[in-house]
C-alpha positions as a Python dict, from the first residue, in 0.01 Angstrom:
ca = {
    (1, 'M'): (0, 0, 0),
    (2, 'T'): (-76, -355, -116),
    (3, 'N'): (84, -509, -421),
    (4, 'N'): (-255, -509, -594),
    (5, 'E'): (-284, -135, -534),
    (6, 'R'): (71, -73, -653),
    (7, 'R'): (7, -278, -968),
    (8, 'D'): (-308, -81, -1049),
    (9, 'L'): (-117, 248, -1014),
    (10, 'N'): (152, 126, -1259),
    (11, 'L'): (403, 115, -973),
    (12, 'P'): (654, -166, -914),
    (13, 'Y'): (487, -458, -737),
    (14, 'I'): (550, -819, -641),
    (15, 'T'): (321, -1105, -744),
    (16, 'D'): (219, -1231, -404),
    (17, 'D'): (-73, -1457, -311),
    (18, 'S'): (-326, -1173, -328),
    (19, 'V'): (-216, -1086, -683),
    (20, 'L'): (-234, -1450, -790),
    (21, 'N'): (-578, -1478, -635),
    (22, 'E'): (-705, -1204, -869),
    (23, 'Q'): (-591, -1410, -1167),
    (24, 'K'): (-808, -1710, -1079),
    (25, 'T'): (-1117, -1592, -1267),
    (26, 'A'): (-925, -1540, -1592),
    (27, 'R'): (-748, -1875, -1556),
    (28, 'R'): (-1079, -2051, -1505),
    (29, 'L'): (-1247, -1878, -1800),
    (30, 'T'): (-954, -1927, -2038),
    (31, 'Q'): (-945, -2295, -1942),
    (32, 'I'): (-1313, -2322, -2035),
    (33, 'L'): (-1262, -2119, -2354),
    (34, 'N'): (-966, -2326, -2468),
    (35, 'T'): (-1149, -2656, -2418),
    (36, 'T'): (-1486, -2548, -2564),
    (37, 'D'): (-1610, -2705, -2887),
    (38, 'R'): (-1442, -2489, -3151),
    (39, 'S'): (-1755, -2500, -3366),
    (40, 'D'): (-1977, -2362, -3087),
    (41, 'F'): (-1934, -1999, -3185),
    (42, 'D'): (-2209, -1871, -2956),
    (43, 'A'): (-2050, -2035, -2652),
    (44, 'I'): (-1712, -1886, -2741),
    (45, 'K'): (-1863, -1537, -2775),
    (46, 'N'): (-2034, -1569, -2438),
    (47, 'I'): (-1714, -1675, -2261),
    (48, 'V'): (-1520, -1389, -2420),
    (49, 'K'): (-1788, -1143, -2311),
    (50, 'E'): (-1762, -1268, -1954),
    (51, 'L'): (-1381, -1266, -1962),
    (52, 'F'): (-1319, -917, -2099),
    (53, 'G'): (-1375, -601, -1900),
    (54, 'K'): (-1557, -450, -2198),
    (55, 'S'): (-1661, -591, -2536),
    (56, 'E'): (-1937, -582, -2796),
    (57, 'N'): (-1961, -860, -3052),
    (58, 'A'): (-1605, -976, -2978),
    (59, 'F'): (-1477, -1312, -3101),
    (60, 'V'): (-1156, -1492, -3011),
    (61, 'N'): (-1036, -1809, -3181),
    (62, 'P'): (-901, -2039, -2906),
    (63, 'P'): (-648, -2093, -2770),
    (64, 'F'): (-627, -1758, -2592),
    (65, 'Y'): (-435, -1656, -2280),
    (66, 'C'): (-447, -1356, -2048),
    (67, 'D'): (-370, -1267, -1685),
    (68, 'Y'): (-687, -1093, -1569),
    (69, 'G'): (-925, -1036, -1860),
    (70, 'K'): (-1097, -753, -1673),
    (71, 'N'): (-819, -516, -1784),
    (72, 'I'): (-891, -583, -2153),
    (73, 'E'): (-1136, -337, -2307),
    (74, 'V'): (-1223, -386, -2674),
    (75, 'G'): (-1466, -194, -2893),
    (76, 'K'): (-1719, -325, -3141),
    (77, 'N'): (-1642, -623, -3366),
    (78, 'F'): (-1306, -719, -3215),
    (79, 'Y'): (-1148, -1033, -3361),
    (80, 'A'): (-842, -1224, -3241),
    (81, 'N'): (-717, -1525, -3431),
    (82, 'Y'): (-552, -1837, -3289),
    (83, 'N'): (-298, -1832, -3007),
    (84, 'C'): (-332, -1472, -2892),
    (85, 'T'): (-171, -1378, -2561),
    (86, 'I'): (-253, -1058, -2372),
    (87, 'L'): (-67, -993, -2047),
    (88, 'D'): (-308, -738, -1908),
    (89, 'V'): (-131, -639, -1586),
    (90, 'A'): (-220, -283, -1691),
    (91, 'K'): (-508, -171, -1911),
    (92, 'V'): (-522, -286, -2274),
    (93, 'M'): (-766, -64, -2462),
    (94, 'I'): (-854, -154, -2821),
    (95, 'G'): (-1097, 38, -3042),
    (96, 'D'): (-1371, -68, -3283),
    (97, 'N'): (-1326, -307, -3577),
    (98, 'C'): (-978, -431, -3483),
    (99, 'M'): (-832, -760, -3603),
    (100, 'L'): (-542, -959, -3461),
    (101, 'A'): (-382, -1226, -3681),
    (102, 'P'): (-251, -1554, -3529),
    (103, 'N'): (15, -1549, -3259),
    (104, 'V'): (-19, -1182, -3167),
    (105, 'A'): (121, -1102, -2821),
    (106, 'I'): (32, -788, -2626),
    (107, 'Y'): (248, -739, -2318),
    (108, 'T'): (179, -465, -2063),
    (109, 'A'): (400, -654, -1818),
    (110, 'G'): (770, -591, -1777),
    (111, 'H'): (1071, -635, -1547),
    (112, 'P'): (1366, -411, -1455),
    (113, 'V'): (1663, -426, -1692),
    (114, 'H'): (1937, -458, -1429),
    (115, 'P'): (1967, -819, -1308),
    (116, 'L'): (2004, -732, -938),
    (117, 'T'): (1693, -517, -944),
    (118, 'R'): (1508, -779, -1147),
    (119, 'N'): (1597, -1045, -889),
    (120, 'T'): (1408, -853, -621),
    (121, 'L'): (1094, -991, -795),
    (122, 'Y'): (954, -644, -857),
    (123, 'E'): (774, -608, -1190),
    (124, 'Y'): (541, -355, -1348),
    (125, 'G'): (262, -301, -1598),
    (126, 'I'): (225, -8, -1840),
    (127, 'E'): (-95, 35, -2043),
    (128, 'I'): (-124, -25, -2417),
    (129, 'T'): (-378, 142, -2646),
    (130, 'I'): (-481, 52, -2999),
    (131, 'G'): (-715, 276, -3198),
    (132, 'D'): (-1008, 197, -3428),
    (133, 'N'): (-984, -8, -3750),
    (134, 'V'): (-639, -153, -3677),
    (135, 'W'): (-506, -477, -3826),
    (136, 'I'): (-216, -642, -3641),
    (137, 'G'): (-22, -894, -3850),
    (138, 'G'): (73, -1244, -3734),
    (139, 'N'): (351, -1301, -3481),
    (140, 'T'): (356, -936, -3380),
    (141, 'V'): (465, -841, -3028),
    (142, 'I'): (338, -518, -2873),
    (143, 'C'): (550, -403, -2578),
    (144, 'P'): (454, -209, -2263),
    (145, 'G'): (352, 154, -2315),
    (146, 'A'): (305, 134, -2693),
    (147, 'H'): (18, 327, -2851),
    (148, 'I'): (-101, 239, -3202),
    (149, 'G'): (-311, 495, -3387),
    (150, 'S'): (-639, 437, -3567),
    (151, 'N'): (-666, 300, -3924),
    (152, 'T'): (-318, 150, -3906),
    (153, 'V'): (-171, -182, -4024),
    (154, 'I'): (117, -349, -3839),
    (155, 'G'): (308, -593, -4060),
    (156, 'A'): (361, -955, -3962),
    (157, 'G'): (651, -1032, -3731),
    (158, 'S'): (680, -677, -3596),
    (159, 'V'): (795, -578, -3250),
    (160, 'V'): (616, -259, -3150),
    (161, 'T'): (821, -70, -2892),
    (162, 'R'): (709, 287, -2964),
    (163, 'D'): (400, 482, -3070),
    (164, 'I'): (271, 437, -3425),
    (165, 'P'): (58, 719, -3576),
    (166, 'D'): (-283, 700, -3745),
    (167, 'Y'): (-321, 582, -4106),
    (168, 'S'): (20, 410, -4118),
    (169, 'I'): (165, 89, -4250),
    (170, 'A'): (439, -3, -4005),
    (171, 'A'): (659, -310, -3969),
    (172, 'G'): (991, -443, -3848),
    (173, 'N'): (1191, -492, -3531),
    (174, 'P'): (1169, -235, -3391),
    (175, 'C'): (846, -148, -3574),
    (176, 'R'): (876, 165, -3790),
    (177, 'V'): (640, 350, -4022),
    (178, 'I'): (690, 242, -4384),
    (179, 'R'): (433, 471, -4543),
    (180, 'S'): (96, 637, -4490),
    (181, 'I'): (-236, 484, -4593),
    (182, 'T'): (-428, 704, -4840),
    (183, 'D'): (-752, 692, -5040),
    (184, 'A'): (-550, 546, -5329),
    (185, 'D'): (-528, 220, -5127),
    (186, 'K'): (-905, 165, -5122),
    (187, 'K'): (-939, -39, -5442),
    (188, 'F'): (-651, -278, -5370),
    (189, 'Y'): (-685, -597, -5167),
    (190, 'F'): (-323, -717, -5187),
    (191, 'R'): (-26, -513, -5307),
    (192, 'D'): (-109, -412, -5668),
    (193, 'L'): (-411, -645, -5704),
    (194, 'E'): (-737, -453, -5744),
    (195, 'F'): (-1086, -568, -5646),
    (196, 'D'): (-1279, -700, -5945),
    (197, 'E'): (-1586, -502, -6050),
    (198, 'E'): (-1836, -732, -5878),
    (199, 'T'): (-1666, -735, -5539),
    (200, 'W'): (-1585, -363, -5556),
    (201, 'K'): (-1952, -279, -5605),
    (202, 'D'): (-2043, -506, -5315),
    (203, 'A'): (-1771, -352, -5099),
    (204, 'Q'): (-1897, -1, -5170),
    (205, 'Q'): (-2247, -106, -5070),
    (206, 'R'): (-2119, -262, -4748),
    (207, 'L'): (-1935, 57, -4661),
    (208, 'K'): (-2266, 245, -4669),
    (209, 'E'): (-2394, 22, -4391),
    (210, 'P'): (-2273, 28, -4029),
    (211, 'P'): (-2073, -280, -3916),
    (212, 'V'): (-2293, -555, -3774),
}
């Protein structure tokens, strides 16, 4: 079995020349993305569409880094802010309407804990999934094998090492559920600050329409 085949089966593998060769496309496209005119939004969208394995109306604010790109599958209206890194050795599957704040890192890649085993150069990748309508706060790290449920918010600076359920606000290192999100949260935009009447009416109207 080749190292590429072992990697794709989530088995331990070594990054040999054939593995590095598969990373060339992503390295070329991220180089182009990260040096493109930042005001050329259409060009950025087109590069992201070519880079990702699956996307629809995705936008990434450069700089952005990944290993393969083809292992990243995002749903409709994905947005990643500045300096996002996704090590997509294994699949990274993200649902519709998800937002990543600056400096979010998603790592499917890992290494053995014991130093002697680690020095054999074997590594691995374990998939990560993120549901629909998820907001990941700035400087969050998502570790191999983590699954984040739909309609969830991950607080800034979190380290996600375990599964987080739907409709949760979770934060910390390691990331833990703080509370559930309920209908009572709808009218608030920040802590105890409510939408004013004008914006609340507009928001209600927007919610009647499908995301563009």
